[in-house]
Each structure stands twice: as structure tokens, then as C-alpha cells.
Amino acid sequence: MDPGGSHIEDDPDVKVMMAGSTLKKVKSRSWKKQRHFRLLEDAVTIWYKSRWAGKGHSTFSISDVEAVREGHQSEVLQSTAEEFPAELCFTLVFHGRQGNLDLVAKTPEEAKAWIEGVRKLIRKAQTMDEKERQDQWVRDWFLKADKNKDGKMNFKEVQTLLKMMNVEMNEDHALHLFTRADKSESGSLEIEQFVHFYKMLTQRDEVWKVFQDYSGDGENLLLEELETFLSMEQHEGGQSYQLAKMLIDRYEPSESAKRQDIMSLDGFQSYLCSQEGSIFKPKHLDLHQDMSQPLSHYFISSSHNTYLLEDQLLGQSSLEAYIKALKRGCRCVEVDCWDGSDGEPIVYHGHTFTSKILFRDVISTLKEYAFKASDFPVILSIENHCGVEQQTVMAQHLSKILGDTLLTTLLDGQVPQQLPSPQELKGKILLKAKKLNNPEDCLDETQTDEVSDEEAEDAESPSTGNPPARKKSKLSKELSDLVVYCKSVHFRDFEHARSNAKCYEISSFSENKAQARAKDEGTDFVRYNTRQLSRIYPDGLRTNSSNYNPQEMWNVGCQIVALNFQTAGLEMDLNDGLFRQNGCCGYVLKPDFMRDSNTQFSPDKPEERQGYKPLRLSIQVISGQQLPKVNQKEGSIVDPLVRVQIFGVPGDQGVKETPYINNNGFNPVWNETLHFDIHTPELALVRFEVEDHDRASRNDFIGQFTLPFTCIQAGYRHIHLLSKDGIAIPPASLFVNISISELT
């Protein structure tokens, strides 16, 4: 059986993986155990077990793996470097928040085969189209459920499998389809027959109804019928002829239909489930914004206490946390630096039991991963608790490791009147820290500088809650000289900033202080943020690494709204949603009324700004497809409901939901329409969340998708759901019909 067209099983590396290898799994310097690993026949599932564990085994899918790193690239393998040479070692990195798998092969050749083999399989999984992905998903389930591994399933086994897949269905109907799929009349289905059975099962009435509305003969859509559908329903405007031709070419499975320029129901359903049929405007996914404006004109994806993988008191500090944040497009990372015992600065959350990592290792990681997801600049926010000596060591590491990547001089040697643009700063790392003088001065004496608010607040010891006494802290000239466009200063008030502040001065605000100012001085805050950067960080009491709602800060134009990237939930969904546009580059251009220094905009009175044009958003929630089970252990099927939330200026915040549907996670149909009036569409985010209704306790989360209002495509659209970690969970989706009109 070939899962997707090209014969990857013939690849020599993949053959080694299928034959199986005994690899050492390493968890720490003291925990190293032999495990037998092999790639199953589906060329997607990796299976492993210990020699002694009897029946116990584990599996994971290639689609769970984000990357393979060679050699000593993880902290665990670095710590065992003397024992295991680099050419035997590799690390499998998983999507989301699942820990890495560190492995050691017996020979360099075996390590190479696994490294290259897994990489080829990841590439293959990424290039699968929607249809192949769906088929692969169905096959994965079949293999999971085929307990005796004979590649066959009788009706009873199929019923059990359907329940595992969240399908509750009429037994007679299921048996009828089973019999139709059982071509050989053997009383059991082989994998290909099961895929066929599943396809019959998933034929969707609601898609067929839409198709019928536009198809003259009820069998096919002619090119002009598809064109009419695209302009009438999908609001595709002028280019609907070319688009119709392209869609037939891309999504119609039948070659003869393609030749006649017609689309079958299968092709139509494929198109609706594709990228073009999704709710997100495809061109907004690409880098499409003007990147030549000053940095202060962009929202910037930003992380707080980037070194932490867990909570703020006992959690682990890790280089992996930096890698994960940077790969998600984060463009501002934070480093808390403290004096280390052997003259080497260390990074951890001061006065707590979080583990410690070396400053120089953080900088090496930054050098390697800073520009993998985006070419635009990374701001390195230093919270400096070191004495002058180790600050100088920090400066040496920064200069030596980062080299030309670190920006250390003004771009044109002129006194800047505005900040440079992301375009001008491509591939550069900027240091945000205290500075003894201004970038245009050339003073050289060491001055004293007061501890800033943020450092006083952030240095609060969680055990006592008392801020340390305000002390004068000396700054190292070497470190100070590396700061150019992000000089940290204490914020006094907006009046003072207007008359005295320089564009390269940046202040930090705790979430509470920022909220208070946003409430009382909204327009002043928006104006301040047209020229200067402001960084917002979570309250010191959030020891569990929870997050605040970033939307309130974006509403007043704050650029660096720092969140705990390690914590899944609504707040990170909003961050991912905002930064999903513009090529996931970590920079999003603010609306024009937030870039004008004389703006009258206030989030509380959106109607008073120029160009005010409120819109009505209507969402018909039609149906759901293959929603995942919340609880695999219990035999229960989900009772799904859809909740739609609007996040934006205070007057736009809203939430509405559909009723729940009993016992159907497979193809629930709601046909409920929800209406929202939106006064500042340019700032609004729309979040779709599916929950499992529970009478007795809180509803369980099933999946979500969040996107900017300005990126929504009207018409019949699919919303491809994401897990708590923001990872795709194909084929789970919602089918909706969206219309946007002017509010009269």
C-alpha cells in the first residue's frame, strides 16, 4: 500500500527505518535505556518498545515531529557529550508542548539513516494535499484499531473503530455501507475498502445542497456555474473566471471532467475544504504589508521570561524555550541575567527555584534560530541583575557570538527622528537595555543609574513579596555601548514624553499600570505609541505563568505585548491569531489611525475617529466535521457547541454560541446564525471555539481557530481547527457561511 503517490518505501534510509534499529533513549545523565524503534508499513507511524516490557509499546506519527536535530543539540545530549560522540546522536523535536526525544544510534551510518529518513518523511507529510491527508488520517485510525495486525476488520471491529473516531451512527445504515464496501463479500474490510467505506459515510448533505443550488443537471458544475457560485456566494469579484479554471484544475479528481472544464461534487467538496475554501484570505497569509515604516508602527510578537518552559517558581529554564518561541515567529525575547559563580553570567528567574542556564548558550541559540521563521529584526530584552564585571562578560559574548548580526551603530550616523523600519533592520538583533548616554553621544565615563520600575517589580522575591531596597546599580560601558535603538528608560508621563522623549527610548509597563493608563488616557497612549515603543509584561503575581488579555494593549497601539509563550490558552490563541497574517513574520502593521501622531482615536469612543465605518458580521454556523474526542478513555461521544467570540475595542467585545448537539462529534449540523456589530473592524479578532457540553461541570475544549476580522473571506468557508497548543488537528473543521455588510 502506498500512502501518497511516490514510493518512499524504496528510499534506502526509509528501508533502514522499516527494518528497525535498537537505539538508546536518553532522558538525563543517569537515565539511558535501549529501545527498539521501527517505521510501520504505513510509512507514517513510528513504533517503539523496550526489549523487556512484554507487550507494552509506544507509537507516534511523523506528523507529530517538527524537526530532527543532529548531534549534541539538546541540553540532555550536551550533558552526555563525553559518553556519546555527536555523530551517533540526534533529537526528535515534537510540535506543541510535548518533550523532545533524545536518541543515540550504534553507528554513525545508522544515525544518518534515521536523521535523513525522518526528514524525508516530514517533507512528504508536509506536501500532502488535503485529500491525501484525509486518506492518511483514515488509514492511521485503521492501523490503530487493527489489534491483530491482519489488515482486515469485521463489522463489529468497524463499529468499535467508528466509536473511537467519535462517530455515533445508526447500525443499519453502517451495515448497509459496510456491505457495499465489502466488494469481495468476505465479511471484513481491508484498508483500501475501509477508506472507501469512510468516504461513503462522510458524504455531506449540506455541501450537496449548496452544489445543487448552482448545478443545472444536479451532477456537475459547468465552468460558468462555478464562476457564478464564486462571484455570488464567495465574493470573489473580478477574477472569478481564472479562479474557476484554476480550482477545477487543482481540485477536480476526474481527468475527463477536468478536460471538459467541469467540477463534480467530489471536486467541489475538495475545494471547499482546501486553503482557497478556508476562512482565511490566502493573500493575507503571505507577507503583504508595507515593511518600510518605523518599528513603532507595528505590533511585534513578544515573549516574557522566554527561558521558562513551565511556571515562574520551580519551572525548568531551557534553551528549548527560546527555540520554540523563535520558531513561532516571536520577535522579542527576554533574558534575565544574574551573576554566575564562576564569572559566567547565568539566566533564570531570580530568587526562585527555576533551573539555571548559561547566558552564552542562550546567545548561541539566538544566533542559530533568530531568523529561521522570519528575516525581520529580533529585539533582545535584557533584564540585567549582574555586577559590572559580568556585564562586561555579557558584552563580550554578545559581540563575539552574534558578530555583525548585532546592531551596534546608528544606521546612517544621524540623530534619529524616527525609528528605523523592519525592512532596514532585516537580519539584525537589537539589544534592549539601559544605556549610559544617548546613541549620538560619545561619553565614556561610567555613570550610576537607578533600578527601573520593572526591575524593582520583577525582582520581588515571591517568598516575601517585598521589593528590594532601591539601590544604585553600575552599568558596564561595554554593555551600554551595544544599545542603540532600544534604550530602556523609566516612564514618567505622556506629557513629559511628548516634550522630552527620544524615539529610541523604550519603557516597560506592568499589565496593571498599562491597563490603568489605557483606561484613563487612551488617546495619549495611542499617540505615544506612534513614535516610541512600549513593552507590556505580565504581573509579578502570575507565578503559574498565566497570561493577561493582550487585546487591551493592542487597542492603544502597544507594540511589544509580552506573553508567556509556554502557556496554552485564549491569550496565546489571540497572539497566534493576530500574527498568523503577513507571512507569520512577527510584525503586523498597525491600522492607519494608530500611526498618525495627531490621531483622535480612543478605544472607548471609536465613533469619534476619522473614517469610522462600523460593520455587521453574520456567521451561519452550518456543521462540524470529525471533531476529536475529548476523552479517549471513556466511551462517550462529544456533545458539541460552537462559541464565537469577538475581541477588540471595549464596545466590540462579544460572545454568542449555538445550542449543543447530543452525541455527535462526527457530523453535527447546527444551522444557527450569529450576528455581531463591529465598530473598529481593523482591531477586531474573531475566535471560533468548539466545546463539549457538560451539564455537571465546565465544558471541555475541543478545538479553536482565531483570526483578524480583516483576514476573513466571506461566503461558504471551512475553519480548520487547532488544538490547545495551536497545532492543526486535521480533519476537524467547521463549515460556515459568512457575510459582512455595512451597518446602516
XYZ file of C-alpha atoms in Angstrom, residues 211-502:
292
model
C -23.855 22.282 -5.005
C -27.466 21.645 -6.135
C -28.268 25.365 -5.958
C -25.746 26.079 -8.724
C -25.623 22.866 -10.773
C -28.029 22.795 -13.739
C -28.096 18.998 -14.031
C -27.523 18.173 -10.340
C -24.450 16.115 -11.360
C -21.732 18.634 -12.204
C -20.893 22.320 -12.123
C -20.069 23.725 -15.563
C -17.285 26.322 -15.628
C -19.792 29.220 -15.822
C -21.901 27.707 -12.994
C -18.822 27.506 -10.767
C -17.990 31.086 -11.813
C -21.485 32.238 -10.747
C -21.069 30.475 -7.394
C -17.687 32.174 -6.863
C -18.954 35.680 -7.577
C -22.400 35.368 -5.919
C -21.531 33.374 -2.791
C -17.760 33.649 -2.345
C -17.498 37.371 -3.226
C -14.513 36.619 -5.443
C -15.144 39.670 -7.669
C -13.434 40.246 -10.987
C -11.138 37.253 -11.265
C -13.799 34.536 -10.912
C -13.234 33.067 -14.424
C -9.496 32.446 -13.908
C -10.185 31.264 -10.354
C -12.859 28.792 -11.512
C -10.434 27.329 -14.083
C -7.663 27.050 -11.505
C -9.942 25.380 -8.931
C -11.146 22.740 -11.428
C -7.562 22.110 -12.381
C -6.417 21.827 -8.782
C -9.298 20.031 -7.029
C -11.276 18.005 -9.591
C -10.220 14.335 -9.195
C -11.639 13.144 -12.542
C -9.328 13.731 -15.506
C -12.209 13.626 -18.026
C -14.192 16.244 -16.034
C -11.056 18.413 -15.958
C -10.740 18.189 -19.752
C -14.352 19.361 -20.135
C -13.897 22.204 -17.610
C -16.489 20.818 -15.197
C -16.426 20.098 -11.467
C -18.019 17.106 -9.726
C -19.405 17.088 -6.187
C -16.131 15.433 -5.044
C -14.084 18.248 -6.568
C -16.429 20.852 -5.098
C -16.088 19.368 -1.607
C -12.280 19.196 -2.043
C -12.195 22.885 -2.996
C -14.356 23.915 -0.012
C -12.040 22.015 2.372
C -8.876 23.499 0.806
C -6.770 26.592 1.504
C -8.806 28.555 -1.092
C -12.030 27.490 0.602
C -10.796 28.334 4.095
C -11.955 31.311 6.151
C -8.519 32.994 5.965
C -7.828 35.162 2.887
C -4.910 33.325 1.250
C -3.102 36.517 0.203
C -3.140 37.764 3.806
C -1.270 34.632 4.861
C 1.690 35.804 2.771
C 3.958 38.724 3.580
C 1.901 41.533 2.031
C 2.197 44.578 4.298
C 4.427 47.633 3.888
C 7.538 46.834 5.959
C 9.268 50.192 5.429
C 7.603 52.170 8.244
C 9.199 52.900 11.670
C 9.259 49.978 14.145
C 6.780 51.851 16.351
C 4.095 51.389 13.644
C 3.944 47.600 14.063
C 2.579 45.127 16.571
C 5.515 42.823 17.411
C 5.134 39.208 18.555
C 6.787 39.205 22.012
C 7.608 36.716 24.728
C 8.011 37.167 28.502
C 10.570 35.218 30.580
C 11.343 33.361 27.367
C 13.717 30.961 29.131
C 10.911 29.236 31.088
C 9.167 26.068 29.919
C 6.775 25.942 32.894
C 5.942 28.120 35.908
C 7.854 31.058 37.397
C 8.852 29.475 40.716
C 10.001 25.904 40.164
C 9.972 25.506 36.375
C 12.821 24.494 34.154
C 14.889 27.162 32.365
C 15.735 25.884 28.926
C 17.287 26.828 25.592
C 14.460 24.805 24.044
C 12.027 27.510 25.219
C 13.915 30.096 23.100
C 13.922 27.790 20.084
C 10.166 27.157 20.366
C 9.333 30.870 20.720
C 11.585 31.939 17.820
C 10.195 29.212 15.564
C 6.680 30.508 16.298
C 7.718 33.868 14.854
C 8.387 35.602 18.181
C 10.493 38.759 17.561
C 11.182 39.956 21.107
C 12.704 37.565 23.639
C 13.633 38.223 27.240
C 16.758 37.230 29.161
C 17.054 37.597 32.958
C 20.792 37.779 33.719
C 22.414 37.142 37.092
C 25.988 36.787 38.284
C 27.178 33.185 37.961
C 29.549 31.598 40.459
C 32.471 31.115 38.041
C 32.493 34.503 36.316
C 29.962 33.351 33.693
C 26.551 35.151 33.757
C 23.554 32.844 34.157
C 19.901 33.076 33.134
C 16.996 32.128 35.417
C 14.084 33.674 37.303
C 15.826 35.376 40.221
C 15.044 34.440 43.862
C 13.202 31.274 42.763
C 13.962 27.595 42.293
C 13.840 27.660 38.486
C 16.882 25.931 36.977
C 19.774 27.965 35.546
C 21.310 28.126 32.068
C 24.391 29.958 30.772
C 23.956 33.381 29.160
C 26.427 32.494 26.397
C 24.389 29.378 25.493
C 21.231 31.499 25.197
C 23.064 33.875 22.821
C 24.399 30.961 20.713
C 20.848 29.588 20.456
C 19.579 33.026 19.465
C 22.250 33.270 16.757
C 21.195 29.927 15.302
C 17.399 30.264 15.453
C 16.670 34.018 15.311
C 15.918 34.129 11.584
C 14.593 30.647 10.812
C 10.915 31.755 10.877
C 11.326 35.404 9.831
C 14.038 37.712 8.446
C 12.821 40.713 10.391
C 14.698 42.029 13.443
C 14.722 40.353 16.849
C 14.760 42.520 19.976
C 16.736 41.000 22.835
C 15.280 42.403 26.041
C 17.859 42.197 28.829
C 16.822 42.294 32.455
C 20.180 42.943 33.990
C 20.932 41.910 37.594
C 24.683 41.412 37.063
C 27.588 43.352 38.527
C 29.770 45.413 36.183
C 32.342 42.616 35.699
C 29.896 40.038 34.443
C 28.042 42.692 32.416
C 31.313 43.141 30.549
C 31.465 39.356 30.040
C 27.900 39.563 28.647
C 29.012 42.301 26.220
C 31.951 40.144 25.089
C 29.690 37.128 24.458
C 27.174 39.280 22.559
C 29.856 40.793 20.313
C 31.766 37.569 19.735
C 28.833 35.181 19.201
C 26.488 37.493 17.282
C 29.150 39.373 15.288
C 27.603 41.506 12.518
C 24.111 40.264 13.355
C 24.094 42.520 16.427
C 23.281 46.117 15.525
C 25.779 48.336 17.363
C 25.726 51.627 15.443
C 23.117 54.058 14.130
C 22.130 53.054 10.590
C 23.080 56.328 8.938
C 25.112 58.017 11.653
C 22.435 60.697 12.034
C 20.437 61.578 15.148
C 17.282 59.538 14.513
C 13.989 61.453 14.238
C 12.063 58.185 13.979
C 12.873 54.510 14.494
C 14.215 52.524 11.531
C 11.892 50.055 9.755
C 11.749 46.240 9.921
C 12.895 46.273 6.276
C 16.052 48.285 7.092
C 16.788 46.067 10.098
C 16.353 42.694 8.353
C 18.604 40.009 9.818
C 19.615 42.202 12.775
C 19.382 41.647 16.533
C 18.745 44.781 18.637
C 19.649 44.978 22.300
C 17.043 46.485 24.621
C 18.733 47.525 27.859
C 19.906 50.508 29.903
C 22.343 52.907 28.293
C 24.712 55.385 29.966
C 24.264 58.016 27.272
C 22.376 58.565 24.045
C 23.328 56.741 20.830
C 24.511 60.049 19.320
C 26.759 60.981 22.289
C 30.264 59.699 22.801
C 30.699 59.863 26.566
C 32.905 57.306 28.210
C 32.699 57.710 31.970
C 30.769 55.084 33.956
C 27.661 56.659 35.434
C 25.291 55.347 38.021
C 21.769 54.504 37.061
C 18.720 53.772 39.152
C 16.954 50.434 39.116
C 13.930 50.779 36.861
C 10.363 50.101 37.970
C 10.300 46.867 36.060
C 13.437 45.516 37.631
C 12.211 46.530 41.074
C 8.856 44.846 40.450
C 10.242 41.824 38.671
C 12.880 41.297 41.287
C 10.271 40.935 44.001
C 11.029 37.789 45.841
C 7.958 35.522 45.542
C 8.670 34.202 49.017
C 8.451 37.589 50.757
C 6.784 39.785 48.167
C 8.988 42.696 49.310
C 10.739 44.719 46.641
C 14.462 45.043 47.255
C 15.722 48.356 48.533
C 16.323 50.831 45.684
C 19.999 50.665 45.032
C 22.283 52.406 42.616
C 23.455 49.906 40.039
C 26.585 50.398 37.992
C 26.448 49.798 34.267
C 29.296 48.425 32.212
C 30.304 50.771 29.399
C 30.922 47.802 27.070
C 27.337 46.582 27.511
C 25.892 50.099 27.345
C 27.661 50.716 24.007
C 25.797 47.829 22.384
C 22.408 49.501 22.920
C 21.290 51.679 20.005
C 17.576 51.918 19.199
C 16.069 50.382 22.349
C 17.326 52.365 25.328
C 15.302 51.363 28.421
C 14.100 54.374 30.385
C 11.733 54.955 33.289
C 8.337 56.262 32.119
C 7.168 59.452 33.829
C 4.035 60.561 31.994
C 2.762 61.220 28.477
C 3.246 64.989 28.809
C 6.929 64.558 29.658
C 7.385 62.012 26.836
C 5.798 64.370 24.289
C 8.198 67.204 25.034
C 11.383 65.364 26.040
C 11.468 61.769 24.895
C 13.587 60.458 22.048
